[in-house]
PDB file of C-alpha atoms in Angstrom:
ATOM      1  CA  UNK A   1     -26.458 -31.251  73.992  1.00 55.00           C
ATOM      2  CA  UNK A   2     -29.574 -31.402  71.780  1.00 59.00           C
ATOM      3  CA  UNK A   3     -31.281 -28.635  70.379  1.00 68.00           C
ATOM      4  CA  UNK A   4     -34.835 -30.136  71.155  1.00 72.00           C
ATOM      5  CA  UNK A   5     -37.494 -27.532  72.246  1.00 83.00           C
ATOM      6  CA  UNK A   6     -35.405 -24.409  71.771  1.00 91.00           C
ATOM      7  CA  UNK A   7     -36.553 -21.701  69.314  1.00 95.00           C
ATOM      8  CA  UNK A   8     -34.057 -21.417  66.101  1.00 95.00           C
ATOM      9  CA  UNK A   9     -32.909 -17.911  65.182  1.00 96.00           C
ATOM     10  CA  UNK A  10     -29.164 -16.925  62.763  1.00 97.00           C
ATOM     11  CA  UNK A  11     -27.747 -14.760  65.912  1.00 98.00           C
ATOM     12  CA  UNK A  12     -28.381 -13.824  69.035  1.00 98.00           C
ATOM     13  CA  UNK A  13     -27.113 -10.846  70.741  1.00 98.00           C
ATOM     14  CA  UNK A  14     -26.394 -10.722  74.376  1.00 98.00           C
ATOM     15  CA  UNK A  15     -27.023  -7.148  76.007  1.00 97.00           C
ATOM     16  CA  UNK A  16     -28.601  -4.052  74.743  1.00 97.00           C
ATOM     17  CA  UNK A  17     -26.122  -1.416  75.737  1.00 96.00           C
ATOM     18  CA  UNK A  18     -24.191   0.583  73.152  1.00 95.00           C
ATOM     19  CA  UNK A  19     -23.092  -2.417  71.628  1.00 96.00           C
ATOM     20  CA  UNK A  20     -25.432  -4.795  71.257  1.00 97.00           C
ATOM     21  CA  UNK A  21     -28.031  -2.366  70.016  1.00 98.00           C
ATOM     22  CA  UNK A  22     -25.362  -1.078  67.109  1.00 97.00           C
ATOM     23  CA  UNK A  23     -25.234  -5.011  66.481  1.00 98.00           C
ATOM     24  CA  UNK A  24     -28.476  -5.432  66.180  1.00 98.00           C
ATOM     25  CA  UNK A  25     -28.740  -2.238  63.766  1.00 98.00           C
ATOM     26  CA  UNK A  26     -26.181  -3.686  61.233  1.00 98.00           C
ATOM     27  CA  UNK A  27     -27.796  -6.957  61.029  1.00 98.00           C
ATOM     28  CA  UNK A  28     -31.139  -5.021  60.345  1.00 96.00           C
ATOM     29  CA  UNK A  29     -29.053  -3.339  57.689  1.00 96.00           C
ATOM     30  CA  UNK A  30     -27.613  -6.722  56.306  1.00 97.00           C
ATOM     31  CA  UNK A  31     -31.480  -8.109  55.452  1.00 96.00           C
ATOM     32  CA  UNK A  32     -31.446 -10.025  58.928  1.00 97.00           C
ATOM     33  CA  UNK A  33     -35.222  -9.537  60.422  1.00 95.00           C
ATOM     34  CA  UNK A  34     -36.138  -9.702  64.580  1.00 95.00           C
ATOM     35  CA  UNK A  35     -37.480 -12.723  65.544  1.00 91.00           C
ATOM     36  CA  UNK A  36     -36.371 -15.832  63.538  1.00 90.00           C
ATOM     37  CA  UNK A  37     -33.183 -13.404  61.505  1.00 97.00           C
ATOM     38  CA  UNK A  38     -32.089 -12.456  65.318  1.00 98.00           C
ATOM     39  CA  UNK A  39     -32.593 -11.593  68.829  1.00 98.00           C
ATOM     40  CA  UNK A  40     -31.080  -9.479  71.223  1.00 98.00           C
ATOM     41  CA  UNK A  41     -31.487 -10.206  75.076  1.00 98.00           C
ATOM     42  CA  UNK A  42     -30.920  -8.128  77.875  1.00 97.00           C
ATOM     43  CA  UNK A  43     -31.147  -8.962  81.983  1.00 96.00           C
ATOM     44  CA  UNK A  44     -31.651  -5.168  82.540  1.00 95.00           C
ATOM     45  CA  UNK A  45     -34.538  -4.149  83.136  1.00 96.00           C
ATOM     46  CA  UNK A  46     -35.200  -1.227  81.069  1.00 97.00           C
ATOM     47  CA  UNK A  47     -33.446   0.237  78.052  1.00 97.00           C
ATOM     48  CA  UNK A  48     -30.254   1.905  78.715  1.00 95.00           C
ATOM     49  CA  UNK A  49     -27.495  -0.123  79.871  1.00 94.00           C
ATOM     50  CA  UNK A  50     -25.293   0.558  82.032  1.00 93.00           C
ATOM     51  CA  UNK A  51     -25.917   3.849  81.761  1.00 93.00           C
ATOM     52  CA  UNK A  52     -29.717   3.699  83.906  1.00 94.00           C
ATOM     53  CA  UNK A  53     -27.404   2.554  86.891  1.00 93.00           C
ATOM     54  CA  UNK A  54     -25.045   5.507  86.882  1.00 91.00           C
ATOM     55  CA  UNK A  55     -25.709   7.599  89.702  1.00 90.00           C
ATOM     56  CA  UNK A  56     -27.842  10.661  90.167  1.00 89.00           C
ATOM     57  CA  UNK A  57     -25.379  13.091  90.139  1.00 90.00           C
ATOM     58  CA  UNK A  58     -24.179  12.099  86.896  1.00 91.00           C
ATOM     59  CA  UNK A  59     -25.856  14.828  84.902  1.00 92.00           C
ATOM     60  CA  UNK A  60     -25.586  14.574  80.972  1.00 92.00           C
ATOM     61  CA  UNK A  61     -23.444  18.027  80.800  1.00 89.00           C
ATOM     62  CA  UNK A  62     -20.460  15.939  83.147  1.00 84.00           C
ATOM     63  CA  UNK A  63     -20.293  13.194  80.791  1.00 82.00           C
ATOM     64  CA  UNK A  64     -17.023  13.070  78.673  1.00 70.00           C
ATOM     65  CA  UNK A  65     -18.498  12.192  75.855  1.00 70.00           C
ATOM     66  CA  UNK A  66     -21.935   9.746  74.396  1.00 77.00           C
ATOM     67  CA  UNK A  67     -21.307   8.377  70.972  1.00 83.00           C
ATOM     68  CA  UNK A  68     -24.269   8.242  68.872  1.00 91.00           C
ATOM     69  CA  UNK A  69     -26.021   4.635  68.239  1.00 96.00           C
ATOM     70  CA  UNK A  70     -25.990   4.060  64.257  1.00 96.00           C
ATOM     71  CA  UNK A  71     -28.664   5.896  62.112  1.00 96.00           C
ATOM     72  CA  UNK A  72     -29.792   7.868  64.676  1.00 96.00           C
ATOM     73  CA  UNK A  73     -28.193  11.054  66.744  1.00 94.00           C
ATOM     74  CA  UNK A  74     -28.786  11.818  70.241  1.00 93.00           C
ATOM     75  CA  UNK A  75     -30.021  15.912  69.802  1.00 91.00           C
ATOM     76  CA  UNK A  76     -31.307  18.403  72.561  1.00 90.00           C
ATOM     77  CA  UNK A  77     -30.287  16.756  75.386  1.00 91.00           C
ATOM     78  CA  UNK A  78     -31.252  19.016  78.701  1.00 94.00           C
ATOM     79  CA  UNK A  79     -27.537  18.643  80.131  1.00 93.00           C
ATOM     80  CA  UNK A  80     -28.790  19.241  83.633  1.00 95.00           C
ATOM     81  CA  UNK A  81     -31.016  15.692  83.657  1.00 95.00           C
ATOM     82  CA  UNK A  82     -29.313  12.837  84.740  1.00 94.00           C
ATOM     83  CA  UNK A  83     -27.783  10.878  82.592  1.00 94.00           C
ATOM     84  CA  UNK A  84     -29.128   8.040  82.738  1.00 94.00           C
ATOM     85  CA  UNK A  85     -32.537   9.179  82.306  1.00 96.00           C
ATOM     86  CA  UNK A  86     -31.486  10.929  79.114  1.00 96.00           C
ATOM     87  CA  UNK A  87     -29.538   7.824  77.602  1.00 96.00           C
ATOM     88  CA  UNK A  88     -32.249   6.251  79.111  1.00 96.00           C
ATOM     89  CA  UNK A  89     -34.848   7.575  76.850  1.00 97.00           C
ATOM     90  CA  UNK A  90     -32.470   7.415  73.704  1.00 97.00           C
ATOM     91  CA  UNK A  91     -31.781   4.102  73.871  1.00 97.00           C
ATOM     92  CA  UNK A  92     -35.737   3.248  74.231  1.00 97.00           C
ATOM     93  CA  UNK A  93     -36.479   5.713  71.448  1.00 97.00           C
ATOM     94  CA  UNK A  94     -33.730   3.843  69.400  1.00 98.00           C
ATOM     95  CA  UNK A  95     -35.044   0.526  70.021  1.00 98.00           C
ATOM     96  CA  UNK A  96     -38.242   1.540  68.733  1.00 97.00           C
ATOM     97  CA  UNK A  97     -37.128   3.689  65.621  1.00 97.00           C
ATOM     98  CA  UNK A  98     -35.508   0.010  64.147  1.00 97.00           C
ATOM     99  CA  UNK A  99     -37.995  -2.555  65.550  1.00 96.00           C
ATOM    100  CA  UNK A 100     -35.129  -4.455  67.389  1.00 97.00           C
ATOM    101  CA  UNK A 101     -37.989  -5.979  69.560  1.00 97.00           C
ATOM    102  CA  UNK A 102     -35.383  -6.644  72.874  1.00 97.00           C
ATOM    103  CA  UNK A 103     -36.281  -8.943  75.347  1.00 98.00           C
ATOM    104  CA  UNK A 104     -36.113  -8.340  78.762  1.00 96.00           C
ATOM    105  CA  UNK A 105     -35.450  -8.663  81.755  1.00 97.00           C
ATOM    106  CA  UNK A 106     -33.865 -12.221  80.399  1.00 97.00           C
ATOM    107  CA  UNK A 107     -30.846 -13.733  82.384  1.00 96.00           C
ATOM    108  CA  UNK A 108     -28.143 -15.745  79.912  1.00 97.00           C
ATOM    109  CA  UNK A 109     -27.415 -19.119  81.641  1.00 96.00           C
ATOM    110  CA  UNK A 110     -24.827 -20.595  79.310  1.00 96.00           C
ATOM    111  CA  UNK A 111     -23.625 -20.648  75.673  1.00 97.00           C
ATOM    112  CA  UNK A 112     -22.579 -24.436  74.224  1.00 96.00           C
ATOM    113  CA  UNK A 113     -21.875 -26.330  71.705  1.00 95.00           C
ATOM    114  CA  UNK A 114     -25.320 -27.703  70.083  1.00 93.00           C
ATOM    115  CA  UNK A 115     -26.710 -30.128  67.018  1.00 92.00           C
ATOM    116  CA  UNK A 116     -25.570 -29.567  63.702  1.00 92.00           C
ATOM    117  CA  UNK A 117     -22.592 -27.145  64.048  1.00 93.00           C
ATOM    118  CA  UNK A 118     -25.041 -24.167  65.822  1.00 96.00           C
ATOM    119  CA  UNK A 119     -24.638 -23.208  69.346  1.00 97.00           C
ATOM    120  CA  UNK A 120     -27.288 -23.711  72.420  1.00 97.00           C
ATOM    121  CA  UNK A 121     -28.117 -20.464  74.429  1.00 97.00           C
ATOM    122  CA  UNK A 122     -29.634 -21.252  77.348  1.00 97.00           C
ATOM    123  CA  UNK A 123     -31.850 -18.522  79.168  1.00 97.00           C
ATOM    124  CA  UNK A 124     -34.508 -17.694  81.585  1.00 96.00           C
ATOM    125  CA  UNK A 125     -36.768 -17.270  78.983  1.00 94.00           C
ATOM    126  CA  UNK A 126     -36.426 -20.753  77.265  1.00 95.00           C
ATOM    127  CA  UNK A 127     -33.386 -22.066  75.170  1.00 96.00           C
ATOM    128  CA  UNK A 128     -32.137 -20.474  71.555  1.00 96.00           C
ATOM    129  CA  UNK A 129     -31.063 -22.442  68.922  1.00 96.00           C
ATOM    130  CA  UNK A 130     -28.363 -20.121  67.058  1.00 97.00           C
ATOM    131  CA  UNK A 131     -25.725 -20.398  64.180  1.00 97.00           C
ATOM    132  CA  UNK A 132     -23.641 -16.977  65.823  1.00 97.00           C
ATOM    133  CA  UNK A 133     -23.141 -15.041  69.323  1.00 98.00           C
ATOM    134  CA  UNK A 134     -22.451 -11.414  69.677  1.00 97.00           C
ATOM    135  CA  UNK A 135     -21.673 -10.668  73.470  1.00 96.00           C
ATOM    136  CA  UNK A 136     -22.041  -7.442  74.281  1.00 96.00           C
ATOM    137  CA  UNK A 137     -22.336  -8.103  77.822  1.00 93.00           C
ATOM    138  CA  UNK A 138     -19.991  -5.264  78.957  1.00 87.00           C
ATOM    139  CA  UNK A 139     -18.551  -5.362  82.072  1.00 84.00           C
ATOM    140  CA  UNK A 140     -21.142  -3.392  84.394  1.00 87.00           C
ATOM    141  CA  UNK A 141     -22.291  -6.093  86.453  1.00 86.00           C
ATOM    142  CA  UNK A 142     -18.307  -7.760  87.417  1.00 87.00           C
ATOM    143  CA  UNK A 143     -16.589  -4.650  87.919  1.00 88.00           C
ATOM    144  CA  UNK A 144     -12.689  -5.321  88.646  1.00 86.00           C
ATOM    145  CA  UNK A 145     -11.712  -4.345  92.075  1.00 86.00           C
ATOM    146  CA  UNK A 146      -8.270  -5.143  92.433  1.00 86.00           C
ATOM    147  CA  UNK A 147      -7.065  -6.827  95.589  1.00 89.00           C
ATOM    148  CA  UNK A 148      -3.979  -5.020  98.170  1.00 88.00           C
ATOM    149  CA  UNK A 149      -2.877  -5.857 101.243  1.00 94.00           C
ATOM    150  CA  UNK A 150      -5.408  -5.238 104.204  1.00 93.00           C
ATOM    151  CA  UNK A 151      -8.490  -5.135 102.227  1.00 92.00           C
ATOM    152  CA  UNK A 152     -10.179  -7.717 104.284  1.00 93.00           C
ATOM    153  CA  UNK A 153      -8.877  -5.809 107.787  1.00 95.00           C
ATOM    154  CA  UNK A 154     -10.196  -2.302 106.773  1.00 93.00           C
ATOM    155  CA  UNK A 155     -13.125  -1.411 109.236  1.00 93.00           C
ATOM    156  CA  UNK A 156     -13.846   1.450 106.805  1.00 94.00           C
ATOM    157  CA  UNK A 157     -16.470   2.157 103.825  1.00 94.00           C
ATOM    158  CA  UNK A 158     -15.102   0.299 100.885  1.00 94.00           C
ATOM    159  CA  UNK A 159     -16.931   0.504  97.351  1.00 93.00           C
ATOM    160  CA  UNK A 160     -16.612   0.354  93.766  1.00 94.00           C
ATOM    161  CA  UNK A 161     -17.545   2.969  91.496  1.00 93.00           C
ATOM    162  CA  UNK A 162     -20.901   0.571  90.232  1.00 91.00           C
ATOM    163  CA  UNK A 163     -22.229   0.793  93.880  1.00 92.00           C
ATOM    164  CA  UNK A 164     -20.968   4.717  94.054  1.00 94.00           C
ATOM    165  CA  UNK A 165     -24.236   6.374  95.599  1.00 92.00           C
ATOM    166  CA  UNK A 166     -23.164  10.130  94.934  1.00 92.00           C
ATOM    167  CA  UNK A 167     -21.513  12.495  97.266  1.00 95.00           C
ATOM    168  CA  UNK A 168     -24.231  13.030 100.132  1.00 94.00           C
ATOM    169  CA  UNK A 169     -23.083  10.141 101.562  1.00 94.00           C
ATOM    170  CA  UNK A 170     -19.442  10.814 102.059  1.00 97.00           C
ATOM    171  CA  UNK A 171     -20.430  13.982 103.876  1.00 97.00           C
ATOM    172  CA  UNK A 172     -17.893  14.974 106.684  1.00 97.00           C
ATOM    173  CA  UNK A 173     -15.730  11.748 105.735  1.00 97.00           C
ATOM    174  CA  UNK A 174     -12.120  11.286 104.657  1.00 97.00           C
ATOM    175  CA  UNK A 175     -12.106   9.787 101.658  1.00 98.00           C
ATOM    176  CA  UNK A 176      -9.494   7.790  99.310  1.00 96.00           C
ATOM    177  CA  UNK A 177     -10.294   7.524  95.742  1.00 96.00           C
ATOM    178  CA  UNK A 178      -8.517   5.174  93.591  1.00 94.00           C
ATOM    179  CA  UNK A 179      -7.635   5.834  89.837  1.00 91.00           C
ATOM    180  CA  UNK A 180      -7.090   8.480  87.301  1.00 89.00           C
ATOM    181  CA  UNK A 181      -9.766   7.957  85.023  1.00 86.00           C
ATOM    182  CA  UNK A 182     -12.869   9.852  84.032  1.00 85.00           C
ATOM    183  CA  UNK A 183     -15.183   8.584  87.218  1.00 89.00           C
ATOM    184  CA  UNK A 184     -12.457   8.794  89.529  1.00 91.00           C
ATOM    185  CA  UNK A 185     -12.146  12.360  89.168  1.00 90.00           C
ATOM    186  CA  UNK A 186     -15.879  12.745  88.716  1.00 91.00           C
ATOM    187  CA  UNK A 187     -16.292  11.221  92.346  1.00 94.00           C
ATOM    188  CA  UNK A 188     -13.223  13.552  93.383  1.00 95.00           C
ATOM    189  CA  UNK A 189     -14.845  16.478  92.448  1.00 94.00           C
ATOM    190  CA  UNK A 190     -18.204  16.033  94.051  1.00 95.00           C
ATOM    191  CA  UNK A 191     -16.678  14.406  97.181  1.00 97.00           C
ATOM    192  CA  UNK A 192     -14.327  16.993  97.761  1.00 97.00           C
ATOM    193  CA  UNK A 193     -17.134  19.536  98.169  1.00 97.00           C
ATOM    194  CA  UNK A 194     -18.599  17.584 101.156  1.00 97.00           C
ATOM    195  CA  UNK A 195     -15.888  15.432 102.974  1.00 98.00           C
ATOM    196  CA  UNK A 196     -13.942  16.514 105.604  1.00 98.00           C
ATOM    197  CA  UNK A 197     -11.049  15.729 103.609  1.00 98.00           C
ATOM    198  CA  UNK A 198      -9.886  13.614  99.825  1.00 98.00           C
ATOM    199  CA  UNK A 199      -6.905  11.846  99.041  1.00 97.00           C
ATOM    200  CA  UNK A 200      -6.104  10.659  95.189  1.00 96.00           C
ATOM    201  CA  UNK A 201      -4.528   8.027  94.232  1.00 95.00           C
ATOM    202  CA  UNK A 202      -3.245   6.826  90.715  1.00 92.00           C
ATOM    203  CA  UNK A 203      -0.998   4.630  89.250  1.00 88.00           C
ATOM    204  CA  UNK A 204       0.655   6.976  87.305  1.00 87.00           C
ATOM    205  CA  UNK A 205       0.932  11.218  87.514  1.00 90.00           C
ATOM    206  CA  UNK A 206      -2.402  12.407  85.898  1.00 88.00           C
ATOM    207  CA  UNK A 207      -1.929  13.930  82.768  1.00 86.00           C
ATOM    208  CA  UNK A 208      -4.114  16.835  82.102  1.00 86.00           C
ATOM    209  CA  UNK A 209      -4.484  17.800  78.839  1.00 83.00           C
ATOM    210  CA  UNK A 210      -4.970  21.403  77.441  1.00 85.00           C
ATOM    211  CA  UNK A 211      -7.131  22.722  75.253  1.00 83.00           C
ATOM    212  CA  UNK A 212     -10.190  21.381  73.191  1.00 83.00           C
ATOM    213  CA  UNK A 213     -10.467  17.662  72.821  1.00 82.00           C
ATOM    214  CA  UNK A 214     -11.673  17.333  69.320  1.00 84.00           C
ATOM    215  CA  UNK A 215     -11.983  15.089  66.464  1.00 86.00           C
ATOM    216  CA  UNK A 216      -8.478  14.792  65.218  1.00 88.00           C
ATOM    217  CA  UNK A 217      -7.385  14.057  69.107  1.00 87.00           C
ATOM    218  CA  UNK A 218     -10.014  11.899  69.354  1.00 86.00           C
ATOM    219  CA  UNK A 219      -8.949   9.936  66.109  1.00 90.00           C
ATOM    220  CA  UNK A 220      -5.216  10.299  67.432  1.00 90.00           C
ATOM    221  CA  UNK A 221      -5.975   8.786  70.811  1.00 88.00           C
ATOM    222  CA  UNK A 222      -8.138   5.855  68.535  1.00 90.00           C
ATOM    223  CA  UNK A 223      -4.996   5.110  66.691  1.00 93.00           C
ATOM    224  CA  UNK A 224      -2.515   4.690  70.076  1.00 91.00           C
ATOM    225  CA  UNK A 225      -5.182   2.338  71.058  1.00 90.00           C
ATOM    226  CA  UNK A 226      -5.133   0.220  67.423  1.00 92.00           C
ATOM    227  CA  UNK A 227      -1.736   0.113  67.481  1.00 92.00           C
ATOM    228  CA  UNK A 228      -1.094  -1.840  70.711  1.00 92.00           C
ATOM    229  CA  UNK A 229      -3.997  -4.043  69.310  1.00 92.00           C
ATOM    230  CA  UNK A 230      -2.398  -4.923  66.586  1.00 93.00           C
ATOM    231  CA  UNK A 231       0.685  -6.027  68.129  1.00 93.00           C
ATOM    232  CA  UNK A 232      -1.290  -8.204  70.072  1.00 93.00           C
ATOM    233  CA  UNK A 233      -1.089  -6.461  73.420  1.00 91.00           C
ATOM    234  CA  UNK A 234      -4.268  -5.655  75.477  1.00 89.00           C
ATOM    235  CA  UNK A 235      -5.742  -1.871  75.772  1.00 85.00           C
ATOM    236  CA  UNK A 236      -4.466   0.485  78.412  1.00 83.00           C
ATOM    237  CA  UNK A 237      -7.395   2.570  80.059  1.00 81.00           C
ATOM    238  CA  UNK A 238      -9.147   5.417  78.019  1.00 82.00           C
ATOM    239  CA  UNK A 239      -7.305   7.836  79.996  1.00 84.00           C
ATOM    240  CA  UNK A 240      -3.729   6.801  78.958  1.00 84.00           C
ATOM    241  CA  UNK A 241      -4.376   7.742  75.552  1.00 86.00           C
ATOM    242  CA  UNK A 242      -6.670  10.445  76.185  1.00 85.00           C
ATOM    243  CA  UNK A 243      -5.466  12.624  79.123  1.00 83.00           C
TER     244      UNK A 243
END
């Protein structure tokens, strides 16, 4: 396909969540300027990521940990707000402080092959004409929800954590969560003080870990995960390596 009509940038980034906005920081860094040097697009609506979906109840003080964007920290959070009016507002603040100049909401049709060895993006805000991609796209918006015998029988509720709507609604309910990581037993918790009853269910036995989680166990659990990288085998969950 020709490039004809589309705008001609070096890279364009795809999402503004954690990733795509550290992305777009480097290139900054590396003399690369908004606009014709590179563009980031998100489909969200506002600045935040994933993170202005997470549910009310999802205070700052409950999250496991928010690693700070490049060249600028995330200080004085009120740990009672929600979190995703806090990250919210840092992610805003940070796209401001570097001029990144995102453009949203923008919806990312397709990614080909184009004229003269660059690659077509085509968008709902016209077509790009780009020598490199960075997808940071996460995986927010196609959650995996495995599939088990009887899922299309069950008469019950049945929802994935992306569509969880806090605990109020699961008042008087008995409720099954599924998996051991850290929003499974966020959900547990809260549930657990409304339903009429909770059942937990995990692959594996939980392993709960003791004491601080600090830097060197955080640089531990970073190397388990590197490892099985390099050896060309996929990432287990955060929690396997964490606790």
């Amino acid at each position: 396909m020709n490039n004809f009509g589309a705008r001609e940038v070096d890279v364009v980034v795809i999402g503004a969540g954690q990733a795509g906005l550290s992305g777009a920081y480097h290139l900054r860094r590396a003399g690369y300027r908004p606009g014709d040097g590179f563009v980031v697009l998100d489909h969200a609506p506002h600045p935040g990521g994933a993170w202005q979906f997470r549910w009310a109840s999802l205070t700052y003080g409950k999250v496991h940990g928010m690693h700070a964007l490049p060249g600028m920290e995330l200080t004085g959070a009120d740990p009672s707000r929600p979190s995703s009016e806090v990250i919210g507002e840092y992610f805003a603040a940070y796209e401001r402080a570097f001029d990144l100049r995102v453009r949203r909401p923008v919806d990312v049709a397709e990614v080909r092959e184009g004229e003269g060895g660059r690659l077509l993006v085509r968008t709902s805000d016209g077509d790009w004409s780009t020598r490199a991609v960075i997808n940071a796209t996460g995986t927010w918006d196609r959650p995996f929800w495995p599939r088990y015998p009887g899922q299309e029988t069950f008469r019950g509720r049945q929802l994935h954590t992306a569509n969880y709507p806090g605990p109020e609604e699961f008042a008087g309910q008995r409720v099954l969560v599924v998996g051991g990581g850290a929003s499974g037993t966020q959900h547990l918790m809260e549930i657990a003080e409304v339903a009429a009853s909770t059942t937990w269910v995990t692959r594996r036995p939980p392993v709960f870990r003791e004491g601080p989680f600090d830097e060197r166990a955080g640089r531990a659990a970073v190397a388990l995960v590197e490892e099985r990288v390099r050896q060309g085998m996929p990432p287990r969950s955060v929690v396997s390596v964490t606790g």
